[in-house]
Amino acid sequence: MDLDKSKYDYLREKAETRVTKTQDLFKGISLDKAKTMLHELEVHQIELEMQNEELREAQHRLEVLHHEYTDLFDFAPVGYLVLDEKGIIVNINLTACDLLGAERALIKGKPFSAFMLPKASRTFFLKLQEAIKTGELPEFELQMKHQCEALFTASLRGSVIENPDHKKTFRLSFQDVTEIKAAKNILLRHETLQKEKE
């Protein structure tokens, strides 16, 4: 309690000092000039209050947009990732977490290559190096592994973004195309058999 009182006394003393300095500035000012200054201060105060209200509204709009972006990012039907220059996962959406079979907290900070077979990991690294030069990561497929070690074919594509600190990040989208590829193979076999029959 004494500590609060001493802090209060200190602040009071500081405020008194400032008021004394301000009063010295107003010595010799006429009543009309003081009224004009008071009017200007009141107008300035109202302007500041209006600006504060605008800032609060802008902040509220930003929060709404951030929430919408988060929803769009997290619940998109495609997996999204943000990787740093070394291929470390900086951000990941929930769809991508499902594809990899792990929680976001366990995935962030890990190399994306940890979810690939060694051969696919080398291919991925070369694709990233190429993307740094071109600025794009054209669509390609890799064998990836789910946390439970099940393999799946992923289709990936992305872009390279340069940050203000001149470091590059990769924005990737990826999806499991194992069933699509299997269906295409069945269709292709069916077409081949059909041709053989004819």
mmCIF file of C-alpha atoms in Angstrom:
data_model
loop_
_atom_site.group_PDB
_atom_site.id
_atom_site.type_symbol
_atom_site.label_atom_id
_atom_site.label_comp_id
_atom_site.label_asym_id
_atom_site.label_seq_id
_atom_site.Cartn_x
_atom_site.Cartn_y
_atom_site.Cartn_z
ATOM 1 C CA MET A 1 0.000 0.000 0.000
ATOM 2 C CA ASP A 2 2.892 2.387 0.897
ATOM 3 C CA LEU A 3 4.498 1.539 -2.430
ATOM 4 C CA ASP A 4 1.316 2.604 -4.276
ATOM 5 C CA LYS A 5 1.227 5.834 -2.244
ATOM 6 C CA SER A 6 4.863 6.678 -3.011
ATOM 7 C CA LYS A 7 4.220 5.979 -6.709
ATOM 8 C CA TYR A 8 1.167 8.242 -6.581
ATOM 9 C CA ASP A 9 3.196 10.975 -4.834
ATOM 10 C CA TYR A 10 5.919 10.697 -7.476
ATOM 11 C CA LEU A 11 3.413 11.010 -10.340
ATOM 12 C CA ARG A 12 1.692 13.917 -8.591
ATOM 13 C CA GLU A 13 4.995 15.726 -8.170
ATOM 14 C CA LYS A 14 5.858 15.174 -11.856
ATOM 15 C CA ALA A 15 2.446 16.476 -12.949
ATOM 16 C CA GLU A 16 2.823 19.570 -10.716
ATOM 17 C CA THR A 17 6.224 20.303 -12.284
ATOM 18 C CA ARG A 18 4.741 20.120 -15.787
ATOM 19 C CA VAL A 19 1.838 22.391 -14.829
ATOM 20 C CA THR A 20 4.260 24.935 -13.365
ATOM 21 C CA LYS A 21 6.295 24.921 -16.620
ATOM 22 C CA THR A 22 3.110 25.333 -18.661
ATOM 23 C CA GLN A 23 1.907 28.208 -16.471
ATOM 24 C CA ASP A 24 5.213 29.996 -17.084
ATOM 25 C CA LEU A 25 4.518 29.808 -20.826
ATOM 26 C CA PHE A 26 1.152 31.527 -20.388
ATOM 27 C CA LYS A 27 2.455 34.517 -18.409
ATOM 28 C CA GLY A 28 1.716 37.760 -20.220
ATOM 29 C CA ILE A 29 -0.867 36.227 -22.611
ATOM 30 C CA SER A 30 -4.028 38.298 -23.049
ATOM 31 C CA LEU A 31 -7.485 36.933 -22.221
ATOM 32 C CA ASP A 32 -8.537 36.956 -25.914
ATOM 33 C CA LYS A 33 -5.440 35.020 -26.927
ATOM 34 C CA ALA A 34 -6.042 32.528 -24.088
ATOM 35 C CA LYS A 35 -9.649 32.057 -25.284
ATOM 36 C CA THR A 36 -8.432 31.479 -28.848
ATOM 37 C CA MET A 37 -5.875 28.935 -27.622
ATOM 38 C CA LEU A 38 -8.503 27.197 -25.495
ATOM 39 C CA HIS A 39 -10.816 27.013 -28.522
ATOM 40 C CA GLU A 40 -7.990 25.545 -30.643
ATOM 41 C CA LEU A 41 -7.257 22.972 -27.934
ATOM 42 C CA GLU A 42 -10.922 21.950 -27.740
ATOM 43 C CA VAL A 43 -11.090 21.584 -31.554
ATOM 44 C CA HIS A 44 -7.858 19.573 -31.507
ATOM 45 C CA GLN A 45 -9.226 17.336 -28.737
ATOM 46 C CA ILE A 46 -12.412 16.657 -30.753
ATOM 47 C CA GLU A 47 -10.302 15.879 -33.841
ATOM 48 C CA LEU A 48 -8.228 13.408 -31.809
ATOM 49 C CA GLU A 49 -11.374 11.755 -30.445
ATOM 50 C CA MET A 50 -12.742 11.417 -33.998
ATOM 51 C CA GLN A 51 -9.432 9.952 -35.198
ATOM 52 C CA ASN A 52 -9.453 7.513 -32.269
ATOM 53 C CA GLU A 53 -12.965 6.406 -33.202
ATOM 54 C CA GLU A 54 -11.872 5.883 -36.822
ATOM 55 C CA LEU A 55 -8.860 3.872 -35.625
ATOM 56 C CA ARG A 56 -11.081 1.696 -33.410
ATOM 57 C CA GLU A 57 -13.398 1.032 -36.372
ATOM 58 C CA ALA A 58 -10.425 0.227 -38.635
ATOM 59 C CA GLN A 59 -9.024 -2.124 -35.988
ATOM 60 C CA HIS A 60 -12.402 -3.860 -35.710
ATOM 61 C CA ARG A 61 -12.562 -4.270 -39.513
ATOM 62 C CA LEU A 62 -9.024 -5.695 -39.500
ATOM 63 C CA GLU A 63 -9.968 -8.189 -36.789
ATOM 64 C CA VAL A 64 -13.009 -9.305 -38.829
ATOM 65 C CA LEU A 65 -10.869 -9.676 -41.975
ATOM 66 C CA HIS A 66 -8.194 -11.569 -40.029
ATOM 67 C CA HIS A 67 -10.837 -13.950 -38.689
ATOM 68 C CA GLU A 68 -12.239 -14.490 -42.210
ATOM 69 C CA TYR A 69 -8.737 -15.089 -43.599
ATOM 70 C CA THR A 70 -7.989 -17.579 -40.829
ATOM 71 C CA ASP A 71 -11.201 -19.466 -41.582
ATOM 72 C CA LEU A 72 -10.463 -19.509 -45.319
ATOM 73 C CA PHE A 73 -6.875 -20.623 -44.720
ATOM 74 C CA ASP A 74 -7.626 -23.300 -42.141
ATOM 75 C CA PHE A 75 -10.737 -24.839 -43.665
ATOM 76 C CA ALA A 76 -9.774 -24.746 -47.347
ATOM 77 C CA PRO A 77 -10.264 -28.087 -49.130
ATOM 78 C CA VAL A 78 -6.570 -28.028 -50.133
ATOM 79 C CA GLY A 79 -3.535 -28.221 -47.885
ATOM 80 C CA TYR A 80 -1.617 -24.948 -47.564
ATOM 81 C CA LEU A 81 1.889 -24.464 -46.200
ATOM 82 C CA VAL A 82 4.345 -21.629 -45.761
ATOM 83 C CA LEU A 83 7.988 -22.728 -45.768
ATOM 84 C CA ASP A 84 11.143 -20.756 -45.108
ATOM 85 C CA GLU A 85 14.204 -20.840 -47.410
ATOM 86 C CA LYS A 86 15.392 -24.081 -45.833
ATOM 87 C CA GLY A 87 12.052 -25.825 -46.306
ATOM 88 C CA ILE A 88 11.012 -25.550 -42.631
ATOM 89 C CA ILE A 89 7.249 -25.330 -42.049
ATOM 90 C CA VAL A 90 6.421 -21.826 -40.801
ATOM 91 C CA ASN A 91 2.633 -22.095 -41.125
ATOM 92 C CA ILE A 92 0.223 -24.849 -42.115
ATOM 93 C CA ASN A 93 -3.547 -25.126 -42.413
ATOM 94 C CA LEU A 94 -5.733 -27.805 -40.846
ATOM 95 C CA THR A 95 -6.294 -29.637 -44.151
ATOM 96 C CA ALA A 96 -2.531 -30.075 -44.578
ATOM 97 C CA CYS A 97 -2.298 -31.261 -40.954
ATOM 98 C CA ASP A 98 -4.910 -33.927 -41.733
ATOM 99 C CA LEU A 99 -2.991 -35.007 -44.838
ATOM 100 C CA LEU A 100 0.197 -35.394 -42.803
ATOM 101 C CA GLY A 101 -1.642 -36.934 -39.843
ATOM 102 C CA ALA A 102 -0.343 -34.686 -37.078
ATOM 103 C CA GLU A 103 -1.363 -31.636 -35.061
ATOM 104 C CA ARG A 104 -0.227 -28.178 -36.148
ATOM 105 C CA ALA A 105 1.898 -27.677 -33.024
ATOM 106 C CA LEU A 106 3.845 -30.862 -33.812
ATOM 107 C CA ILE A 107 4.353 -29.958 -37.480
ATOM 108 C CA LYS A 108 5.353 -26.282 -37.324
ATOM 109 C CA GLY A 109 9.102 -25.879 -37.152
ATOM 110 C CA LYS A 110 9.770 -29.261 -38.793
ATOM 111 C CA PRO A 111 11.259 -29.639 -42.260
ATOM 112 C CA PHE A 112 8.579 -30.474 -44.821
ATOM 113 C CA SER A 113 10.971 -33.136 -46.154
ATOM 114 C CA ALA A 114 10.457 -35.082 -42.877
ATOM 115 C CA PHE A 115 7.138 -36.186 -44.397
ATOM 116 C CA MET A 116 8.746 -37.547 -47.575
ATOM 117 C CA LEU A 117 10.783 -40.546 -48.609
ATOM 118 C CA PRO A 118 14.525 -39.775 -49.021
ATOM 119 C CA LYS A 119 14.371 -39.805 -52.839
ATOM 120 C CA ALA A 120 11.321 -37.495 -52.835
ATOM 121 C CA SER A 121 13.099 -35.254 -50.334
ATOM 122 C CA ARG A 122 16.027 -34.736 -52.743
ATOM 123 C CA THR A 123 13.627 -33.998 -55.602
ATOM 124 C CA PHE A 124 11.771 -31.502 -53.422
ATOM 125 C CA PHE A 125 15.000 -29.726 -52.449
ATOM 126 C CA LEU A 126 15.999 -29.355 -56.109
ATOM 127 C CA LYS A 127 12.526 -28.003 -56.960
ATOM 128 C CA LEU A 128 12.878 -25.370 -54.204
ATOM 129 C CA GLN A 129 16.299 -24.310 -55.524
ATOM 130 C CA GLU A 130 14.859 -23.989 -59.021
ATOM 131 C CA ALA A 131 11.888 -22.008 -57.661
ATOM 132 C CA ILE A 132 14.223 -19.491 -55.983
ATOM 133 C CA LYS A 133 15.646 -18.706 -59.436
ATOM 134 C CA THR A 134 12.325 -18.598 -61.331
ATOM 135 C CA GLY A 135 9.955 -17.301 -58.616
ATOM 136 C CA GLU A 136 7.470 -20.127 -59.268
ATOM 137 C CA LEU A 137 7.042 -23.708 -58.233
ATOM 138 C CA PRO A 138 5.177 -25.412 -61.100
ATOM 139 C CA GLU A 139 2.931 -28.372 -60.286
ATOM 140 C CA PHE A 140 4.740 -31.624 -59.564
ATOM 141 C CA GLU A 141 4.045 -34.878 -57.699
ATOM 142 C CA LEU A 142 5.906 -36.515 -54.831
ATOM 143 C CA GLN A 143 5.561 -39.604 -52.691
ATOM 144 C CA MET A 144 4.813 -38.458 -49.166
ATOM 145 C CA LYS A 145 4.141 -40.247 -45.920
ATOM 146 C CA HIS A 146 1.412 -39.839 -43.370
ATOM 147 C CA GLN A 147 2.447 -39.790 -39.706
ATOM 148 C CA CYS A 148 1.330 -43.442 -39.475
ATOM 149 C CA GLU A 149 3.868 -44.232 -42.253
ATOM 150 C CA ALA A 150 1.185 -44.758 -44.940
ATOM 151 C CA LEU A 151 2.389 -43.467 -48.315
ATOM 152 C CA PHE A 152 0.398 -41.220 -50.622
ATOM 153 C CA THR A 153 1.028 -39.283 -53.820
ATOM 154 C CA ALA A 154 0.825 -35.535 -53.332
ATOM 155 C CA SER A 155 0.429 -32.923 -56.023
ATOM 156 C CA LEU A 156 2.232 -29.708 -55.070
ATOM 157 C CA ARG A 157 2.493 -26.235 -56.543
ATOM 158 C CA GLY A 158 3.425 -22.865 -55.191
ATOM 159 C CA SER A 159 5.177 -19.535 -55.412
ATOM 160 C CA VAL A 160 8.166 -17.768 -53.912
ATOM 161 C CA ILE A 161 7.673 -14.577 -51.891
ATOM 162 C CA GLU A 162 10.505 -12.249 -50.908
ATOM 163 C CA ASN A 163 10.103 -10.735 -47.456
ATOM 164 C CA PRO A 164 11.126 -7.150 -46.604
ATOM 165 C CA ASP A 165 14.315 -8.595 -45.026
ATOM 166 C CA HIS A 166 15.146 -10.170 -48.455
ATOM 167 C CA LYS A 167 14.557 -13.699 -47.198
ATOM 168 C CA LYS A 168 12.432 -15.919 -49.373
ATOM 169 C CA THR A 169 9.426 -17.953 -48.270
ATOM 170 C CA PHE A 170 7.513 -20.579 -50.207
ATOM 171 C CA ARG A 171 3.727 -20.730 -50.302
ATOM 172 C CA LEU A 172 2.610 -24.202 -51.266
ATOM 173 C CA SER A 173 -0.667 -25.911 -51.889
ATOM 174 C CA PHE A 174 -0.806 -29.680 -51.908
ATOM 175 C CA GLN A 175 -3.369 -32.429 -52.062
ATOM 176 C CA ASP A 176 -3.535 -36.197 -52.000
ATOM 177 C CA VAL A 177 -3.992 -37.433 -55.584
ATOM 178 C CA THR A 178 -3.491 -41.154 -54.870
ATOM 179 C CA GLU A 179 -7.111 -42.077 -55.615
ATOM 180 C CA ILE A 180 -7.243 -39.842 -58.705
ATOM 181 C CA LYS A 181 -4.098 -41.503 -60.065
ATOM 182 C CA ALA A 182 -5.502 -44.959 -59.289
ATOM 183 C CA ALA A 183 -8.758 -44.084 -61.067
ATOM 184 C CA LYS A 184 -6.813 -42.790 -64.092
ATOM 185 C CA ASN A 185 -4.796 -46.024 -64.200
ATOM 186 C CA ILE A 186 -7.984 -48.114 -64.077
ATOM 187 C CA LEU A 187 -9.497 -45.993 -66.849
ATOM 188 C CA LEU A 188 -6.334 -46.326 -68.936
ATOM 189 C CA ARG A 189 -6.315 -50.148 -68.465
ATOM 190 C CA HIS A 190 -9.973 -50.259 -69.371
ATOM 191 C CA GLU A 191 -9.331 -48.253 -72.547
ATOM 192 C CA THR A 192 -6.367 -50.515 -73.440
ATOM 193 C CA LEU A 193 -8.485 -53.650 -72.949
ATOM 194 C CA GLN A 194 -11.281 -52.090 -75.014
ATOM 195 C CA LYS A 195 -8.864 -51.421 -77.871
ATOM 196 C CA GLU A 196 -7.504 -54.976 -77.662
ATOM 197 C CA LYS A 197 -11.049 -56.365 -77.883
ATOM 198 C CA GLU A 198 -11.798 -54.262 -80.933
#
